[in-house]
Coordinates of C-alpha atoms and ligand atoms in Angstrom, one line a residue:
M1 CA 3.1 13.5 -12.9
T2 CA 2.1 10.1 -14.2
L3 CA 2.8 7.4 -11.7
D4 CA 4.9 4.5 -13.0
L5 CA 4.7 1.1 -11.4
S6 CA 6.2 -0.8 -14.3
D7 CA 9.0 -2.3 -12.2
K8 CA 6.6 -3.4 -9.4
T9 CA 4.6 -6.5 -8.4
V10 CA 1.6 -5.7 -6.2
L11 CA -0.7 -7.9 -4.2
V12 CA -4.2 -6.6 -3.4
T13 CA -6.5 -8.4 -1.0
G14 CA -10.2 -8.4 -2.0
G15 CA -9.6 -7.3 -5.6
T16 CA -12.7 -8.5 -7.4
R17 CA -15.1 -5.7 -6.5
G18 CA -15.4 -2.1 -5.3
I19 CA -12.3 -0.3 -4.1
G20 CA -10.0 -3.3 -4.4
R21 CA -10.9 -3.8 -8.0
A22 CA -10.3 -0.1 -8.8
I23 CA -6.8 -0.5 -7.1
V24 CA -6.0 -3.6 -9.2
E25 CA -7.1 -2.0 -12.4
A26 CA -5.2 1.3 -11.7
A27 CA -2.0 -0.5 -10.6
S28 CA -2.1 -2.7 -13.8
A29 CA -2.7 0.4 -15.9
A30 CA 0.3 2.0 -14.3
G31 CA 2.4 -1.0 -15.4
A32 CA 2.5 -3.2 -12.4
T33 CA 2.1 -7.0 -12.4
V34 CA -0.9 -7.5 -10.1
A35 CA -2.1 -10.3 -7.9
F36 CA -5.3 -10.1 -6.1
T37 CA -7.3 -12.3 -3.6
Y38 CA -11.0 -12.9 -3.4
R39 CA -13.3 -14.9 -1.3
A40 CA -16.0 -16.2 -3.5
S41 CA -16.2 -14.4 -6.9
S42 CA -14.2 -16.9 -9.0
D43 CA -15.8 -16.1 -12.3
T44 CA -15.3 -12.4 -11.8
A45 CA -11.7 -13.1 -10.7
D46 CA -11.0 -15.1 -13.9
Q47 CA -12.5 -12.5 -16.1
L48 CA -10.5 -9.7 -14.4
V49 CA -7.2 -11.6 -15.0
A50 CA -8.2 -11.9 -18.7
D51 CA -9.1 -8.2 -18.9
L52 CA -5.7 -7.2 -17.4
G53 CA -3.8 -9.1 -20.1
G54 CA -3.8 -12.7 -18.9
P55 CA -1.6 -14.7 -16.6
D56 CA 1.6 -12.9 -17.5
R57 CA 0.2 -9.7 -16.1
A58 CA -2.2 -10.8 -13.4
L59 CA -2.9 -13.6 -10.9
A60 CA -6.1 -14.3 -9.0
I61 CA -5.9 -16.2 -5.7
Q62 CA -8.8 -17.6 -3.8
A63 CA -8.0 -16.8 -0.1
D64 CA -10.0 -16.0 2.9
A65 CA -8.6 -12.9 4.5
A66 CA -9.2 -14.3 8.0
S67 CA -7.0 -17.3 7.4
A68 CA -3.3 -17.3 8.2
D69 CA -2.6 -20.2 6.0
D70 CA -4.4 -18.6 3.0
A71 CA -2.4 -15.4 3.5
T72 CA 0.9 -17.2 3.6
A73 CA -0.1 -19.2 0.5
A74 CA -1.1 -16.0 -1.4
V75 CA 2.2 -14.2 -0.7
E76 CA 4.1 -17.4 -1.6
A77 CA 2.2 -17.7 -4.9
V78 CA 3.2 -14.1 -5.8
V79 CA 6.9 -14.6 -5.0
A80 CA 6.9 -18.0 -6.7
K81 CA 5.5 -16.4 -9.9
W82 CA 7.3 -13.1 -10.1
G83 CA 10.2 -13.5 -7.6
R84 CA 9.3 -10.5 -5.5
I85 CA 6.5 -8.5 -3.8
D86 CA 6.9 -4.7 -3.9
G87 CA 3.4 -3.6 -2.8
L88 CA 0.8 -5.0 -0.5
V89 CA -2.6 -3.5 -0.3
V90 CA -4.7 -4.8 2.6
N91 CA -8.1 -4.0 1.3
A92 CA -10.4 -7.0 2.0
G93 CA -13.0 -6.0 4.6
I94 CA -16.5 -6.8 5.8
T95 CA -19.2 -5.3 7.9
R96 CA -21.7 -6.9 10.3
D97 CA -23.5 -3.8 11.5
G98 CA -25.7 -3.4 14.5
L99 CA -26.2 -1.3 17.6
M100 CA -24.1 -2.6 20.5
I101 CA -27.2 -3.6 22.4
R102 CA -28.0 -6.2 19.7
M103 CA -24.4 -7.0 18.5
D104 CA -23.5 -10.6 19.4
A105 CA -19.9 -11.8 20.0
Q106 CA -19.8 -13.5 16.6
A107 CA -20.5 -10.3 14.7
W108 CA -17.7 -8.7 16.6
Q109 CA -15.3 -11.5 16.1
D110 CA -16.0 -12.0 12.4
V111 CA -15.2 -8.4 11.6
I112 CA -12.1 -8.3 13.8
D113 CA -10.9 -11.6 12.3
T114 CA -11.3 -10.5 8.7
N115 CA -10.4 -6.8 8.8
L116 CA -7.7 -6.6 11.5
T117 CA -6.3 -10.0 12.2
G118 CA -6.4 -10.6 8.4
A119 CA -4.1 -7.6 8.0
F120 CA -1.7 -9.1 10.6
H121 CA -1.6 -12.4 8.7
V122 CA -0.9 -11.0 5.2
A123 CA 1.5 -8.3 6.4
K124 CA 3.4 -10.9 8.4
A125 CA 3.6 -13.1 5.3
A126 CA 4.8 -10.2 3.1
Y127 CA 7.3 -8.6 5.4
R128 CA 10.0 -11.3 5.1
P129 CA 10.4 -11.0 1.3
M130 CA 10.1 -7.2 1.6
M131 CA 12.8 -7.1 4.2
K132 CA 15.0 -9.3 2.1
Q133 CA 14.5 -7.0 -0.9
R134 CA 15.1 -4.0 1.5
A135 CA 12.2 -2.4 -0.3
G136 CA 8.4 -2.5 -0.2
S137 CA 5.2 -0.5 0.4
I138 CA 2.3 -1.7 2.6
V139 CA -0.9 0.2 2.3
T140 CA -3.8 -0.7 4.6
I141 CA -7.4 0.5 3.9
S142 CA -8.9 1.9 7.1
S143 CA -12.0 4.1 7.1
V144 CA -13.3 7.5 8.2
V145 CA -15.3 5.4 10.7
G146 CA -12.1 4.2 12.3
V147 CA -11.2 7.8 13.0
M148 CA -14.6 9.3 13.9
G149 CA -16.5 6.2 15.2
N150 CA -20.1 5.4 14.0
A151 CA -23.2 4.3 15.8
G152 CA -24.0 0.8 14.7
Q153 CA -20.5 -0.1 13.7
A154 CA -18.6 -0.6 16.9
N155 CA -16.9 -3.8 15.6
Y156 CA -16.0 -2.3 12.2
A157 CA -14.8 1.0 13.7
A158 CA -12.6 -0.9 16.2
S159 CA -11.1 -3.0 13.4
K160 CA -10.4 0.1 11.3
A161 CA -9.0 2.1 14.2
G162 CA -6.8 -0.9 15.0
L163 CA -5.4 -0.9 11.5
I164 CA -4.1 2.6 12.1
G165 CA -2.1 1.6 15.1
F166 CA -1.0 -1.6 13.5
T167 CA 0.2 0.2 10.3
K168 CA 2.1 2.9 12.2
S169 CA 3.8 0.2 14.2
L170 CA 4.9 -1.5 11.0
A171 CA 6.2 1.8 9.7
R172 CA 8.4 2.1 12.8
E173 CA 9.6 -1.5 12.7
L174 CA 10.3 -1.8 9.0
G175 CA 11.5 1.7 8.1
G176 CA 15.1 0.8 8.7
R177 CA 14.7 -2.1 6.2
G178 CA 13.4 0.3 3.5
V179 CA 9.8 -0.9 3.8
R180 CA 7.1 1.8 4.1
A181 CA 3.7 1.4 5.7
N182 CA 0.8 3.8 5.3
V183 CA -3.0 4.0 5.8
V184 CA -5.6 5.2 3.4
A185 CA -8.8 6.2 5.3
P186 CA -11.7 6.4 2.8
G187 CA -14.9 8.3 3.5
Y188 CA -18.2 6.9 2.0
I189 CA -17.5 5.3 -1.3
A190 CA -20.1 4.0 -3.8
T191 CA -19.5 0.2 -3.8
D192 CA -21.6 -2.9 -2.9
M193 CA -20.7 -2.3 0.7
T194 CA -22.6 1.0 0.8
A195 CA -25.2 0.1 -1.9
D196 CA -28.1 -0.3 0.6
L197 CA -27.5 3.0 2.3
G198 CA -30.6 4.5 0.7
D199 CA -31.1 7.9 -0.9
A200 CA -32.1 9.7 2.3
A201 CA -29.1 8.5 4.2
A202 CA -26.8 9.3 1.2
D203 CA -28.2 12.8 1.0
G204 CA -27.7 13.2 4.8
L205 CA -24.1 12.1 4.5
K206 CA -23.4 14.6 1.6
G207 CA -24.3 17.4 4.1
Q208 CA -21.4 16.3 6.2
I209 CA -18.9 16.2 3.3
P210 CA -17.3 19.5 2.4
L211 CA -16.8 18.3 -1.2
G212 CA -20.6 17.5 -1.3
R213 CA -20.5 14.0 -2.9
L214 CA -19.8 10.4 -2.0
G215 CA -16.4 9.1 -3.3
E216 CA -15.7 6.8 -6.2
P217 CA -13.5 3.7 -6.0
G218 CA -11.1 5.5 -8.3
D219 CA -10.6 8.3 -5.7
I220 CA -9.2 5.7 -3.3
A221 CA -7.1 3.9 -6.0
A222 CA -5.4 7.2 -6.9
A223 CA -4.2 7.7 -3.3
V224 CA -3.1 4.1 -3.0
L225 CA -1.1 4.3 -6.2
F226 CA 0.8 7.3 -4.9
L227 CA 1.7 5.4 -1.7
L228 CA 2.8 2.3 -3.7
S229 CA 4.9 4.4 -6.0
D230 CA 8.4 5.8 -5.7
A231 CA 6.9 9.2 -5.6
A232 CA 6.0 8.4 -2.0
A233 CA 9.6 7.2 -1.2
Y234 CA 9.8 9.5 1.9
V235 CA 6.2 8.9 3.2
T236 CA 5.7 6.3 5.9
G237 CA 3.4 6.0 8.9
H238 CA 0.9 8.4 7.4
V239 CA -2.9 8.3 7.4
L240 CA -4.1 9.7 4.2
H241 CA -7.8 10.7 4.5
V242 CA -9.6 10.4 1.2
D243 CA -13.1 11.4 2.3
G244 CA -14.1 14.7 0.7
G245 CA -13.1 16.5 3.9
M246 CA -15.4 14.6 6.2
A247 CA -12.8 14.0 9.0
M248 CA -10.5 16.9 9.6
Ligands
NDP1 P1 -16.9 -4.6 -1.3 O1 -17.8 -5.3 -0.4 O2 -17.5 -3.8 -2.5 O3 -15.8 -5.6 -1.9 C1 -15.1 -6.4 -0.9 C2 -14.0 -7.1 -1.6 O4 -13.3 -7.8 -0.6 C3 -14.5 -8.2 -2.6 O5 -13.5 -8.3 -3.6 C4 -14.6 -9.4 -1.8 O6 -14.4 -10.6 -2.5 C5 -13.4 -9.2 -0.8 N1 -13.6 -9.9 0.4 C6 -14.5 -9.8 1.4 N2 -14.3 -10.6 2.4 C7 -13.2 -11.3 2.1 C8 -12.5 -12.3 2.7 N3 -12.9 -12.8 3.9 N4 -11.4 -12.8 2.1 C9 -11.0 -12.3 0.9 N5 -11.6 -11.4 0.3 C10 -12.7 -10.9 0.8 O7 -16.1 -3.6 -0.4 P2 -15.5 -2.1 -0.7 O8 -14.8 -2.1 -1.9 O9 -16.6 -1.1 -0.4 O10 -14.5 -2.0 0.5 C11 -13.1 -2.3 0.4 C12 -12.3 -1.9 1.6 O11 -12.5 -0.5 1.8 C13 -12.9 -2.6 2.9 O12 -11.8 -2.9 3.8 C14 -13.8 -1.5 3.5 O13 -13.9 -1.7 4.9 C15 -13.0 -0.3 3.1 N6 -13.8 0.9 3.1 C16 -14.9 1.0 2.3 C17 -15.7 2.2 2.4 C18 -16.9 2.3 1.5 O14 -17.6 3.4 1.7 N7 -17.2 1.5 0.6 C19 -15.4 3.3 3.2 C20 -14.2 3.1 4.0 C21 -13.5 1.9 4.0 P3 -15.6 -11.5 -3.2 O15 -16.0 -10.7 -4.4 O16 -15.1 -12.8 -3.5 O17 -16.7 -11.5 -2.1

């Protein structure tokens, strides 16, 4: 089945690179009008809008995921431009890795502010228009690390585990209004975030992955597209692991 998003408007946070970019491109290819946020890559963002067909088809919004005001402005810009918001993909995320013994409070707070509190801000901004529409799909991007934990990533794992409880709560609160909320939990995906992993570590990881390879951004985009689409009309509160079988 080919997924059709041609009647939908979707906002993706952190859409200039990696997984977010793959989601933006796939949603646009499926017919959606797509807005995306970014933090710093304005040239890349402008080029991506052009590649997607220009301002009628795409909108780039500079917005810090950790800022409540930026999140509100981003959602308002989407609704002002296209009159609705059908899909929200909470993808923007950062790491500040370090063993607990060396992790300072700032590294903890930065990751929680961007990855978890950022999800709260943007979902809160989107849920009013979605509730008014009595339709919408929210997808948060967690991580295998949020399910399994990982030495050296206590802050990141906490933020990603928090997203799961957060999203399930949204599913329970918003289901009666026709709004769905689901989580995608990627395994190790080849992006800038994992670029400095090194060959030895990547080979070690492959040994823990039943499918025997790291994932590609497109593997995650395919799962997100399903959850955004009407094919997932009866799916809410679900955690979809897209990790080659790493966590099961
Ligand atoms: P990348 O580092 O490759 O890309 C991050 C994207 O998020 C960029 O578009 C960046 O914008 C944007 N971004 C970062 N910080 C902010 C911010 N404060 N405000 C707005 N935008 C921001 O990350 P990935 O594609 O690898 O990861 C995407 C998501 O998937 C993250 O939530 C990550 O935790 C999660 N994930 C990734 C995995 C992996 O193996 N790669 C595994 C599991 C989960 P800009 O270009 O302007 O900097």
